Coordinates of C-alpha atoms and ligand atoms in Angstrom, one line a residue:
M45 CA -9.9 -4.4 -48.1
R46 CA -6.9 -2.5 -50.0
N47 CA -3.8 -3.7 -50.4
V48 CA -1.8 -1.9 -48.0
D49 CA 1.6 -3.5 -48.9
Q50 CA 1.4 -1.9 -52.1
E51 CA 0.3 1.3 -51.0
N52 CA 3.1 1.3 -48.5
H53 CA 5.7 1.3 -51.6
A54 CA 4.1 4.8 -52.8
T55 CA 4.6 6.3 -49.5
P56 CA 8.3 5.5 -48.5
G57 CA 8.8 6.3 -45.0
Y58 CA 5.5 5.0 -43.6
S59 CA 6.8 1.5 -43.1
E60 CA 6.8 0.1 -39.7
P61 CA 9.2 1.9 -37.5
G62 CA 12.1 -0.2 -36.3
K63 CA 12.2 -4.1 -36.9
Q64 CA 11.2 -6.0 -34.0
K65 CA 14.0 -8.5 -32.8
A66 CA 13.0 -11.3 -30.6
H67 CA 14.2 -11.1 -27.0
A68 CA 15.6 -14.7 -25.4
T69 CA 14.9 -13.8 -21.9
P70 CA 11.2 -14.5 -20.8
L71 CA 9.2 -11.3 -20.1
L72 CA 8.4 -11.9 -16.5
I73 CA 12.2 -12.2 -15.8
K74 CA 13.0 -9.1 -17.6
L75 CA 10.1 -7.3 -15.8
F76 CA 11.2 -8.6 -12.3
P77 CA 13.3 -5.5 -11.5
F78 CA 10.1 -3.3 -12.0
M79 CA 8.2 -5.6 -9.6
R80 CA 10.8 -6.1 -7.0
P81 CA 10.4 -2.9 -5.0
H82 CA 6.7 -3.6 -4.7
V83 CA 6.9 -7.3 -3.5
A84 CA 5.1 -6.3 -0.3
K85 CA 2.1 -4.7 -1.9
Y86 CA 2.1 -7.6 -4.4
A87 CA 1.7 -10.1 -1.5
I88 CA -0.9 -8.1 0.1
L89 CA -2.7 -8.0 -3.4
L90 CA -2.3 -11.8 -3.7
V91 CA -3.7 -12.4 -0.2
L92 CA -6.6 -10.0 -0.9
T93 CA -7.4 -11.6 -4.1
A94 CA -7.1 -15.2 -2.9
L95 CA -9.6 -14.4 -0.4
A96 CA -12.0 -12.7 -2.7
S97 CA -11.7 -16.0 -4.9
I98 CA -12.4 -18.1 -1.8
I99 CA -15.5 -16.1 -1.0
G100 CA -16.4 -16.3 -4.5
I101 CA -16.6 -19.8 -4.1
L102 CA -18.8 -20.1 -1.0
P103 CA -22.3 -19.0 -2.2
P104 CA -23.1 -22.6 -4.0
F105 CA -21.7 -24.3 -1.0
M106 CA -24.0 -22.2 1.5
M107 CA -27.0 -23.1 -1.0
Q108 CA -26.1 -26.7 -0.7
I109 CA -26.2 -26.5 3.2
A110 CA -29.3 -24.4 2.8
V111 CA -31.0 -27.1 0.7
D112 CA -29.8 -30.1 2.4
N113 CA -29.8 -29.2 5.9
Y114 CA -32.3 -26.6 6.5
L115 CA -34.7 -26.4 3.7
S116 CA -35.4 -30.3 3.6
H117 CA -36.3 -30.0 7.4
L118 CA -37.8 -26.4 7.2
D119 CA -35.1 -25.3 9.8
E120 CA -36.1 -21.6 10.4
N121 CA -33.1 -20.8 12.4
G122 CA -30.8 -22.4 10.0
I123 CA -32.2 -20.5 7.0
L124 CA -32.1 -17.3 8.9
M125 CA -28.4 -18.1 9.9
I126 CA -27.6 -18.8 6.2
C127 CA -29.3 -15.7 5.0
L128 CA -27.2 -13.5 7.6
L129 CA -24.2 -15.3 6.6
V130 CA -25.0 -14.4 2.7
I131 CA -25.4 -11.0 3.7
L132 CA -22.2 -10.8 5.7
Y133 CA -20.2 -12.4 2.9
G134 CA -21.8 -9.5 0.7
V135 CA -20.2 -6.9 3.0
F136 CA -17.0 -8.6 3.4
G137 CA -16.5 -9.3 -0.2
G138 CA -17.2 -5.6 -1.3
L139 CA -14.7 -4.5 1.5
I140 CA -11.9 -7.1 -0.1
G141 CA -12.8 -5.9 -3.4
F142 CA -12.4 -2.2 -2.8
C143 CA -9.2 -3.0 -0.7
S144 CA -7.7 -4.9 -3.7
T145 CA -8.8 -2.6 -6.4
Y146 CA -7.2 0.2 -4.6
V147 CA -3.8 -1.8 -4.1
R148 CA -3.9 -2.9 -7.5
D149 CA -4.6 0.4 -9.1
Y150 CA -1.9 2.1 -6.9
L151 CA 0.7 -0.5 -7.7
G152 CA -0.3 -0.1 -11.4
Q153 CA 0.3 3.5 -11.5
R154 CA 3.7 3.1 -9.6
I155 CA 4.9 0.7 -11.9
V156 CA 4.0 2.8 -15.0
M157 CA 5.4 5.9 -13.6
D158 CA 8.9 3.9 -12.7
M159 CA 8.9 2.4 -16.1
R160 CA 8.4 5.8 -17.9
I161 CA 10.9 7.5 -15.8
K162 CA 13.5 4.8 -16.5
L163 CA 12.8 4.7 -20.0
Y164 CA 12.8 8.6 -20.3
Q165 CA 16.2 8.8 -18.4
H166 CA 17.7 5.9 -20.7
V167 CA 16.4 7.9 -23.9
N168 CA 18.1 11.0 -22.8
Q169 CA 21.5 9.1 -22.7
L170 CA 21.3 7.6 -26.0
S171 CA 23.8 9.1 -28.7
F172 CA 22.9 11.0 -31.9
S173 CA 23.4 8.1 -33.8
Y174 CA 20.2 6.5 -32.2
F175 CA 18.1 9.5 -32.8
D176 CA 19.6 9.8 -36.4
K177 CA 17.6 6.5 -37.3
T178 CA 14.4 6.3 -34.8
R179 CA 11.4 8.4 -35.4
T180 CA 10.3 10.6 -32.3
G181 CA 6.6 9.3 -32.7
D182 CA 8.1 5.7 -32.2
I183 CA 9.8 6.5 -29.2
M184 CA 6.9 8.4 -27.9
A185 CA 4.6 5.5 -28.3
R186 CA 6.7 3.2 -26.3
V187 CA 7.1 5.6 -23.5
I188 CA 3.4 6.1 -23.3
S189 CA 1.2 3.3 -24.5
D190 CA 3.8 0.4 -24.3
T191 CA 4.4 1.1 -20.8
M192 CA 0.6 1.1 -20.1
Q193 CA 0.2 -2.1 -21.8
L194 CA 2.8 -3.5 -19.5
Q195 CA 1.2 -2.2 -16.6
A196 CA -2.1 -3.8 -17.3
Y197 CA -0.4 -7.1 -17.9
M198 CA 1.7 -6.7 -14.3
T199 CA -1.1 -5.9 -12.4
M200 CA -4.5 -6.6 -13.6
G201 CA -3.2 -9.4 -16.0
L202 CA -0.9 -11.4 -13.6
I203 CA -3.2 -10.9 -10.4
N204 CA -6.5 -12.1 -12.2
L205 CA -4.4 -15.0 -13.5
A206 CA -3.5 -16.0 -9.9
T207 CA -7.2 -15.3 -8.8
N208 CA -8.9 -17.5 -11.2
I209 CA -6.3 -20.4 -11.0
V210 CA -7.2 -20.2 -7.0
T211 CA -11.1 -20.2 -8.2
L212 CA -10.6 -23.0 -10.5
A213 CA -8.6 -25.2 -8.2
G214 CA -11.0 -24.5 -5.4
V215 CA -14.2 -25.4 -7.5
L216 CA -12.5 -28.6 -8.8
T217 CA -11.5 -29.6 -5.1
I218 CA -15.2 -29.3 -4.0
L219 CA -16.4 -31.2 -7.2
F220 CA -13.9 -34.0 -6.9
F221 CA -14.6 -33.9 -3.2
W222 CA -18.4 -34.7 -3.7
K223 CA -18.2 -37.0 -6.5
T224 CA -15.3 -37.7 -8.8
V225 CA -17.4 -38.5 -11.8
I226 CA -18.7 -34.8 -11.7
G227 CA -15.2 -33.6 -11.7
M228 CA -14.4 -35.9 -14.5
I229 CA -17.0 -34.3 -16.5
F230 CA -15.6 -31.0 -16.2
L231 CA -12.1 -32.3 -17.0
I232 CA -13.1 -33.6 -20.3
D233 CA -13.8 -30.0 -21.3
V234 CA -10.1 -29.1 -20.8
P235 CA -8.8 -30.4 -24.1
F236 CA -11.6 -28.8 -26.1
I237 CA -11.0 -25.5 -24.3
L238 CA -7.5 -25.7 -25.0
I239 CA -8.1 -26.5 -28.7
G240 CA -10.2 -23.6 -28.9
M241 CA -7.8 -21.1 -27.2
H242 CA -5.0 -22.1 -29.6
F243 CA -7.6 -21.5 -32.7
F244 CA -8.4 -18.3 -31.5
S245 CA -5.0 -17.0 -30.8
R246 CA -3.8 -18.1 -34.3
K247 CA -6.8 -16.3 -35.8
V248 CA -6.4 -13.2 -33.7
A249 CA -2.7 -12.6 -33.4
P250 CA -2.2 -11.5 -37.0
A251 CA -5.0 -9.1 -36.7
N252 CA -3.6 -7.7 -33.7
Q253 CA -0.2 -7.1 -35.3
R254 CA -1.8 -5.5 -38.2
I255 CA -3.8 -3.3 -35.7
R256 CA -0.4 -2.3 -33.9
K257 CA 1.2 -1.6 -37.2
A258 CA -1.6 0.8 -38.6
N259 CA -1.7 2.3 -35.2
G260 CA 2.0 3.2 -35.4
I261 CA 1.7 4.6 -39.2
I262 CA -1.4 6.5 -38.1
G263 CA 0.5 8.3 -35.4
A264 CA 3.7 9.0 -37.5
S265 CA 1.7 10.5 -40.4
I266 CA -0.3 12.8 -38.0
Q267 CA 3.1 13.5 -36.5
D268 CA 4.4 14.2 -40.3
C269 CA 1.6 16.2 -41.4
L270 CA 1.5 18.4 -38.3
S271 CA 5.3 19.2 -38.5
G272 CA 5.2 19.8 -42.2
I273 CA 2.0 21.6 -42.5
R274 CA 3.5 24.5 -44.1
E275 CA 5.1 22.2 -47.0
V276 CA 1.7 20.1 -47.1
K277 CA -0.1 23.2 -47.7
L278 CA 2.4 25.1 -49.9
Y279 CA 2.6 22.1 -52.4
G280 CA -1.0 21.2 -52.2
R281 CA -0.5 17.7 -50.7
E282 CA -3.4 17.8 -48.5
Q283 CA -5.2 15.2 -50.7
F284 CA -2.2 12.9 -50.6
M285 CA -1.6 13.1 -47.1
L286 CA -5.3 12.3 -46.3
K287 CA -5.1 9.3 -48.7
V288 CA -2.2 7.8 -46.8
F289 CA -4.0 8.7 -43.6
D290 CA -7.3 7.1 -44.9
T291 CA -5.4 4.2 -46.4
W292 CA -4.1 3.2 -42.7
N293 CA -7.2 4.1 -41.1
D294 CA -9.0 1.8 -43.4
E295 CA -6.4 -0.9 -42.6
Y296 CA -6.8 -0.1 -38.8
Y297 CA -10.6 -0.6 -39.2
N298 CA -10.4 -3.7 -41.4
A299 CA -7.9 -5.4 -38.8
T300 CA -10.0 -4.4 -35.8
I301 CA -13.4 -5.7 -37.3
E302 CA -11.3 -8.9 -38.0
S303 CA -9.8 -9.0 -34.5
N304 CA -13.4 -8.6 -32.9
K305 CA -15.0 -11.1 -35.4
Q306 CA -12.7 -13.7 -34.0
S307 CA -13.4 -12.7 -30.6
A308 CA -17.2 -12.7 -31.2
F309 CA -16.8 -16.0 -32.7
W310 CA -14.8 -17.7 -29.9
M311 CA -15.9 -15.8 -27.0
P312 CA -19.1 -18.0 -26.6
Y313 CA -17.1 -21.2 -27.1
V314 CA -16.5 -21.9 -23.4
P315 CA -19.7 -20.8 -22.2
F316 CA -21.1 -23.2 -24.7
L317 CA -18.8 -26.1 -23.5
V318 CA -19.6 -25.4 -20.0
S319 CA -23.3 -25.2 -20.4
A320 CA -23.3 -28.2 -22.3
S321 CA -21.3 -30.3 -19.7
S322 CA -23.9 -28.7 -17.1
G323 CA -26.7 -30.5 -19.0
V324 CA -24.7 -33.8 -18.7
V325 CA -24.2 -33.1 -15.2
L326 CA -27.9 -32.2 -14.6
M327 CA -28.6 -35.8 -16.0
I328 CA -25.9 -37.9 -14.2
G329 CA -26.5 -36.0 -11.1
G330 CA -30.2 -36.3 -11.3
I331 CA -29.9 -40.3 -11.7
M332 CA -27.3 -40.1 -8.7
V333 CA -29.9 -38.3 -6.6
A334 CA -32.4 -40.6 -7.4
L335 CA -30.1 -43.3 -6.3
T336 CA -29.5 -41.1 -3.2
E337 CA -25.7 -41.2 -4.0
F338 CA -26.0 -37.3 -4.3
T339 CA -28.1 -34.8 -2.5
P340 CA -30.4 -32.4 -4.4
G341 CA -28.1 -29.4 -2.5
Q342 CA -25.1 -30.8 -4.2
L343 CA -26.8 -31.0 -7.4
I344 CA -27.9 -27.4 -7.5
A345 CA -24.4 -26.3 -6.1
T346 CA -22.8 -28.5 -8.8
V347 CA -24.7 -26.7 -11.5
A348 CA -24.0 -23.3 -10.1
Y349 CA -20.2 -24.3 -9.8
F350 CA -20.2 -25.1 -13.7
T351 CA -21.4 -21.7 -14.4
L352 CA -18.9 -20.1 -12.1
L353 CA -16.1 -21.8 -14.1
V354 CA -16.9 -19.7 -17.1
G355 CA -15.2 -16.5 -15.9
P356 CA -12.0 -18.2 -14.8
L357 CA -11.6 -20.1 -18.0
R358 CA -12.6 -16.9 -20.3
M359 CA -10.1 -14.9 -18.2
I360 CA -7.2 -17.2 -18.7
T361 CA -7.8 -17.4 -22.3
R362 CA -7.9 -13.5 -22.3
F363 CA -4.7 -13.5 -20.5
L364 CA -2.9 -15.4 -23.2
G365 CA -3.8 -12.8 -25.6
M366 CA -2.7 -10.1 -23.1
H367 CA 0.4 -12.0 -22.5
A368 CA 1.0 -11.9 -26.4
M369 CA 0.6 -8.1 -26.6
A370 CA 2.6 -7.6 -23.3
S371 CA 5.5 -9.4 -24.8
A372 CA 5.4 -7.3 -27.8
A373 CA 5.2 -4.2 -25.8
G374 CA 8.0 -5.5 -23.5
N375 CA 10.3 -6.3 -26.6
R376 CA 9.8 -2.5 -27.8
I377 CA 10.5 -1.2 -24.6
F378 CA 13.5 -3.5 -23.8
D379 CA 14.8 -2.7 -27.3
I380 CA 15.4 0.7 -25.9
L381 CA 16.5 -0.2 -22.3
D382 CA 18.9 -3.0 -23.6
L383 CA 20.7 -0.4 -26.0
Q384 CA 23.9 1.0 -24.6
P385 CA 24.6 4.4 -25.5
A386 CA 27.1 4.2 -28.3
I387 CA 28.9 7.6 -26.6
R388 CA 29.8 6.9 -23.1
D389 CA 32.1 7.5 -20.5
L390 CA 35.2 5.0 -20.7
P391 CA 36.2 3.5 -17.6
G392 CA 38.6 5.8 -15.7
A393 CA 37.3 8.9 -17.4
F394 CA 38.0 12.0 -15.4
S395 CA 36.3 15.3 -14.7
V396 CA 38.3 17.9 -16.6
S397 CA 38.5 21.4 -15.4
D398 CA 41.0 24.1 -15.9
V399 CA 40.8 23.7 -19.6
Q400 CA 43.5 25.7 -21.5
G401 CA 41.7 25.2 -24.9
H402 CA 44.4 23.5 -26.8
V403 CA 42.4 21.5 -29.8
Q404 CA 44.1 18.9 -31.8
Y405 CA 42.7 16.7 -34.7
K406 CA 45.1 13.7 -35.1
N407 CA 44.8 12.1 -38.2
V408 CA 40.9 12.1 -37.9
S409 CA 38.6 10.1 -40.3
F410 CA 34.9 9.8 -39.8
Q411 CA 31.9 8.2 -41.3
Y412 CA 28.5 8.0 -40.1
A413 CA 26.9 4.5 -39.7
E414 CA 26.3 2.9 -43.0
S415 CA 27.6 5.9 -45.1
H416 CA 30.6 6.7 -46.9
E417 CA 33.5 8.3 -45.2
I418 CA 32.8 12.0 -44.6
L419 CA 36.1 13.1 -43.2
K420 CA 39.6 11.9 -44.2
D421 CA 42.9 12.6 -42.6
I422 CA 42.1 15.5 -40.9
D423 CA 45.1 17.2 -39.0
L424 CA 44.5 20.5 -37.2
N425 CA 46.3 22.0 -34.5
I426 CA 44.6 24.9 -32.8
P427 CA 46.6 26.6 -30.0
P428 CA 44.5 27.8 -27.0
G429 CA 42.8 31.2 -27.4
K430 CA 42.9 31.2 -31.3
V431 CA 40.0 31.9 -33.4
V432 CA 39.7 29.3 -36.5
A433 CA 37.3 29.7 -39.1
F434 CA 36.1 26.8 -41.2
V435 CA 34.6 27.1 -44.6
G436 CA 33.9 24.7 -47.8
P437 CA 31.1 24.1 -49.8
S438 CA 27.8 23.0 -48.2
G439 CA 27.7 18.9 -47.3
V440 CA 31.4 19.2 -47.1
G441 CA 31.4 18.0 -43.6
K442 CA 32.0 21.4 -41.4
T443 CA 29.4 20.8 -38.9
T444 CA 30.5 17.0 -38.7
L445 CA 34.1 17.9 -38.1
L446 CA 33.0 20.3 -35.2
H447 CA 30.3 17.8 -33.8
L448 CA 33.5 15.4 -33.0
L449 CA 34.7 17.8 -30.4
P450 CA 31.8 17.5 -27.5
R451 CA 31.6 13.8 -28.8
F452 CA 28.3 14.0 -30.4
Y453 CA 29.6 11.3 -32.4
D454 CA 32.9 9.3 -32.0
V455 CA 35.9 9.4 -34.6
T456 CA 36.0 6.4 -36.9
S457 CA 39.8 6.5 -36.8
G458 CA 42.4 8.9 -35.4
E459 CA 42.1 11.0 -32.4
V460 CA 40.8 14.6 -31.1
D461 CA 42.7 16.1 -28.2
I462 CA 42.1 18.9 -25.9
D463 CA 45.3 20.0 -24.0
G464 CA 47.1 17.1 -25.4
K465 CA 44.7 14.6 -24.0
D466 CA 42.4 12.3 -25.8
I467 CA 38.9 13.8 -25.3
K468 CA 37.5 10.1 -24.6
S469 CA 39.5 10.3 -21.3
F470 CA 37.1 12.9 -20.1
T471 CA 33.7 12.3 -18.7
L472 CA 31.1 13.4 -21.0
E473 CA 29.8 16.0 -18.8
S474 CA 33.0 17.7 -17.9
L475 CA 33.8 17.5 -21.8
R476 CA 30.8 19.2 -22.7
R477 CA 30.7 21.9 -19.8
N478 CA 33.7 23.1 -21.5
V479 CA 32.9 23.1 -25.2
G480 CA 30.0 25.6 -25.9
I481 CA 28.1 24.9 -29.1
V482 CA 25.6 27.2 -30.8
M483 CA 24.1 25.0 -33.5
Q484 CA 23.0 25.7 -37.2
D485 CA 19.5 25.2 -35.9
T486 CA 18.2 26.2 -32.8
F487 CA 15.7 24.5 -30.4
L488 CA 13.7 26.6 -28.0
F489 CA 11.9 25.0 -25.1
D490 CA 8.5 25.8 -23.5
G491 CA 9.2 28.5 -20.9
T492 CA 10.2 32.2 -20.7
I493 CA 13.1 34.0 -22.4
A494 CA 15.1 33.8 -19.3
D495 CA 14.5 30.1 -18.7
N496 CA 15.9 29.6 -22.1
I497 CA 19.0 31.7 -21.8
A498 CA 19.7 30.1 -18.5
F499 CA 19.1 26.6 -20.0
G500 CA 22.5 25.3 -19.4
N501 CA 23.1 27.0 -16.1
T502 CA 19.7 27.3 -13.9
Q503 CA 21.8 29.0 -11.2
A504 CA 22.5 31.9 -13.4
S505 CA 21.8 35.2 -12.0
K506 CA 19.6 38.0 -13.6
E507 CA 22.5 40.0 -14.3
M508 CA 24.1 37.1 -15.9
I509 CA 21.3 36.5 -18.0
Q510 CA 21.2 40.2 -19.1
A511 CA 24.9 40.4 -19.9
A512 CA 24.6 37.3 -21.9
A513 CA 21.5 38.7 -23.9
R514 CA 23.4 41.9 -24.5
I515 CA 26.3 40.3 -26.0
A516 CA 24.0 38.5 -28.5
R517 CA 22.5 41.6 -29.3
L518 CA 19.2 40.5 -27.8
D519 CA 18.8 42.8 -25.2
Q520 CA 17.0 45.4 -26.7
F521 CA 14.4 43.3 -28.3
I522 CA 13.8 41.7 -25.0
E523 CA 13.4 44.9 -22.9
S524 CA 11.0 46.0 -25.5
L525 CA 8.6 43.2 -24.5
P526 CA 6.0 44.2 -21.9
N527 CA 7.0 41.1 -19.7
G528 CA 10.9 41.5 -20.8
Y529 CA 12.7 38.2 -19.9
K530 CA 9.9 36.8 -18.3
T531 CA 7.9 36.5 -21.5
P532 CA 7.0 32.9 -22.5
I533 CA 8.5 31.7 -25.8
G534 CA 5.7 30.2 -28.4
E535 CA 2.1 29.8 -28.3
R536 CA 1.2 31.9 -25.1
G537 CA 4.1 34.6 -25.7
V538 CA 6.4 35.8 -28.4
F539 CA 7.5 34.4 -31.5
L540 CA 11.0 34.7 -32.3
S541 CA 12.5 35.0 -35.9
G542 CA 15.4 32.7 -37.1
G543 CA 17.8 35.3 -36.2
Q544 CA 16.5 36.1 -32.8
A545 CA 16.2 32.3 -32.0
Q546 CA 19.9 32.1 -33.1
R547 CA 20.9 34.9 -30.9
L548 CA 19.2 33.6 -27.9
S549 CA 21.1 30.3 -28.5
L550 CA 24.3 32.6 -28.5
A551 CA 23.4 33.9 -25.2
R552 CA 22.5 30.3 -23.8
V553 CA 26.1 29.3 -24.6
L554 CA 27.6 32.6 -23.3
I555 CA 26.3 32.2 -20.0
M556 CA 27.9 28.8 -19.8
N557 CA 31.3 30.7 -20.3
P558 CA 33.0 27.6 -21.8
K559 CA 36.8 27.5 -22.8
I560 CA 36.1 26.3 -26.2
L561 CA 33.3 27.8 -28.2
I562 CA 31.8 26.3 -31.6
L563 CA 29.7 28.5 -33.7
D564 CA 28.0 26.7 -36.6
E565 CA 26.9 29.5 -39.0
P566 CA 26.0 31.7 -35.9
T567 CA 24.9 34.4 -38.0
A568 CA 23.4 32.7 -41.0
N569 CA 19.8 34.1 -40.3
V570 CA 20.7 37.6 -39.4
D571 CA 21.4 40.7 -41.7
A572 CA 24.8 41.8 -42.5
V573 CA 25.0 44.8 -39.9
T574 CA 23.7 42.5 -36.9
D575 CA 26.3 40.0 -38.2
R576 CA 29.1 42.4 -37.6
Q577 CA 27.7 43.5 -34.3
I578 CA 27.5 39.9 -33.0
I579 CA 31.0 38.8 -34.4
D580 CA 32.5 42.1 -32.7
A581 CA 30.7 41.3 -29.6
V582 CA 31.6 37.7 -29.4
R583 CA 35.2 38.8 -30.5
D584 CA 35.6 40.6 -27.1
T585 CA 34.2 37.3 -25.3
M586 CA 36.5 35.4 -27.6
K587 CA 39.5 36.4 -25.7
G588 CA 41.0 33.7 -23.7
R589 CA 38.8 31.2 -25.4
T590 CA 39.5 28.8 -28.5
T591 CA 36.8 29.8 -31.1
L592 CA 35.8 27.4 -34.1
I593 CA 33.5 29.1 -36.3
I594 CA 31.7 28.1 -39.5
A595 CA 31.2 31.1 -41.2
H596 CA 30.1 32.2 -44.7
R597 CA 30.9 36.0 -44.2
L598 CA 33.9 37.9 -45.0
W599 CA 33.8 39.9 -41.6
T600 CA 34.1 36.8 -39.8
I601 CA 36.8 34.9 -41.7
H602 CA 38.7 38.1 -41.8
H603 CA 39.0 38.3 -38.0
A604 CA 40.0 34.6 -37.7
D605 CA 43.6 33.6 -37.0
M606 CA 43.6 30.7 -39.4
I607 CA 41.0 29.6 -42.1
V608 CA 40.5 26.0 -42.8
L609 CA 39.2 25.2 -46.0
L610 CA 37.5 21.8 -46.7
K611 CA 36.9 20.0 -49.8
D612 CA 35.9 16.5 -50.5
G613 CA 36.1 15.4 -46.8
K614 CA 39.8 16.5 -46.8
I615 CA 41.5 19.8 -45.6
E616 CA 42.4 21.5 -49.0
A617 CA 44.3 24.4 -47.6
K618 CA 44.8 26.3 -44.3
G619 CA 46.2 29.7 -43.2
T620 CA 45.3 33.4 -43.3
H621 CA 42.9 34.9 -45.7
Q622 CA 46.0 36.6 -47.7
E623 CA 47.9 32.8 -47.8
L624 CA 44.8 31.1 -49.0
W625 CA 44.3 33.6 -51.6
E626 CA 47.5 33.4 -52.9
K627 CA 48.1 29.5 -52.9
S628 CA 44.7 28.2 -53.5
A629 CA 42.8 28.5 -56.8
F630 CA 39.8 26.6 -55.1
Y631 CA 39.7 29.1 -52.3
R632 CA 39.5 31.9 -54.9
E633 CA 36.7 30.2 -56.7
F634 CA 35.1 29.4 -53.7
F635 CA 35.2 32.9 -52.2
A636 CA 34.1 34.4 -55.4
S637 CA 31.0 32.3 -55.3
Q638 CA 30.2 31.8 -51.7
I639 CA 31.1 34.4 -49.7
Q640 CA 28.4 37.3 -49.5
P641 CA 29.7 40.4 -50.8
E642 CA 27.4 42.7 -48.8
S643 CA 29.7 42.3 -45.7
L644 CA 32.7 43.6 -47.6
N645 CA 31.5 47.1 -47.3
G646 CA 35.2 48.4 -47.8
A647 CA 36.4 46.7 -44.7
E648 CA 39.0 45.1 -46.8
G649 CA 40.1 44.5 -50.3
K650 CA 43.0 41.9 -50.4
Q651 CA 41.0 39.7 -52.7
S652 CA 40.1 42.0 -55.4
Ligands
ADP908 N1 23.3 12.5 -39.0 C1 23.7 12.1 -40.1 N2 23.8 10.9 -40.6 C2 24.0 10.4 -41.9 N3 24.8 11.5 -42.4 C3 24.8 12.6 -42.1 C4 24.4 13.3 -41.1 N4 24.6 14.5 -40.9 C5 25.1 14.8 -41.8 N5 25.4 13.7 -42.7 C6 26.1 13.8 -44.0 O1 27.4 14.2 -43.8 C7 27.8 15.2 -44.7 C8 28.3 16.4 -44.1 O2 27.3 17.2 -43.5 P1 27.5 18.5 -42.8 O3 28.8 17.9 -41.9 O4 26.2 18.7 -42.1 O5 28.0 19.4 -43.8 P2 27.9 21.1 -43.8 O6 28.0 21.4 -42.5 O7 29.6 21.1 -44.4 O8 27.2 21.4 -44.7 C9 26.5 15.5 -45.8 O9 26.7 14.6 -46.9 C10 25.3 15.1 -44.9 O10 24.4 14.3 -45.7
MG909 MG1 26.6 22.7 -41.3

């Protein structure tokens, strides 16, 4: 076996996602809320399975009656009656088996559905800071496979446990009732079984842990390789990716073999104990039959009962393994469910409407968790309806600064106000309804172009969608497609270029008609001519809106009421282009190196 830990150092990022923390509350108590709505079905299931267990106990008993009462006297009617009973029992048992399997599977599917919906809803509410540090593949594994593990535990596992306990108790009662000594022989097995189970779980648990870890990493590496397939090919890293994959597949294989080996070794242990004691029973029972203390029928039935005990004992052993796996799955699921979204409505938050668009940053500082301070002492006062351009070197914190306004992150200190009120006093929903944002990189959903434009307002009319596309200068392109606005995006439809995607994202925001508009390099991926067209069109719609725009193009900056220049996380200077040009050497320097000259086009010449 390869040394996986060493390999792991060579491939950073492929370590186990998210450290597991122990949960103090027992698993069943945490799972109870998911089981409570289905109490009635659980009760039906328990009754059915208890019945099934009792029926399962009957055959040896019938055998005993057949042998002792009828066979010994060759009572034909009696034998016939037992035969009929056995057939009837078969029909009845089958019927109960059908009903309980149906109810159990129904229950299981309901539970897994409820759990997935709950998880999905919760994940949707978590804040950006959570997604910054969690891998998508990890969340997916929790929503898909961990819920299934719990479902199996909550239906099959728990119900089987109950059934098997009923069977065990029933058989023991009969054995003790017949002959205490015989019951005792079985009880002698118990400590040996417990010791065996203990060794088994101690051997198999580490292997199962390795399987889970390898499984997670295999998933993550497939995801990485597929999302980064261009880079993988471009840099010729196929072999390397394969090697990572291979290493962890190897580990998965070895751990599974190890786990199976342990199971294979320990599985015959319980049957062995039981058969050994059956032998002892046969001997002691035989002597007792000779002494007429025990009937031949009872002896035959007792041996049959001993065989019957193998199943339940094995199932109980297996349940312990299942419980360990379910606990781990439960921990991973409740890790998410117990997490409070970092950003949420404060008590007393109110829904804001009629926003004027007066934006103020008051002494704002910010840092991402565990990072250095990104923004320091930011003071800004942006009157309603003004257009403010943010410029500065890449990585200085422009995007971060504007992401504080819709509360993607909360300020570390200071305050952001809209219309003189702290944005934390508004409900998140109403705040974000009033702050539209075109992000630096755009995500398009599976669906048509129209669906994607109307993403934030599913009630939008066709005319509204078209108007938004027109402003974003996307209308001509869409209308040139055979299916127009109904064209699906992606595999089965049209692929959009970076610039087109960005314009679609602009249309998506415009349809929301927000009072405050944030544009994060909205024209970074379009040519200078389109840039101008978009900015001109947006300028029309900017009337009456406060617009905060991160831009590198002179045309955009030129039309701003105020330019804010950021440097080292602070505001270096603010004012009009003219003012900045005159007072800030950094601005002149920055301008000369950063602002794309092709958009000048004689539109102005103040800087030269
Ligand atoms: N989600 C994040 N978590 C931690 N650090 C971040 C995150 N996003 C950005 N940063 C860091 O914050 C700084 C500012 O980033 P950003 O606001 O994107 O800059 P700009 O938009 O000016 O290019 C950078 O150093 C970046 O590495
Ligand atoms: Mg940015």
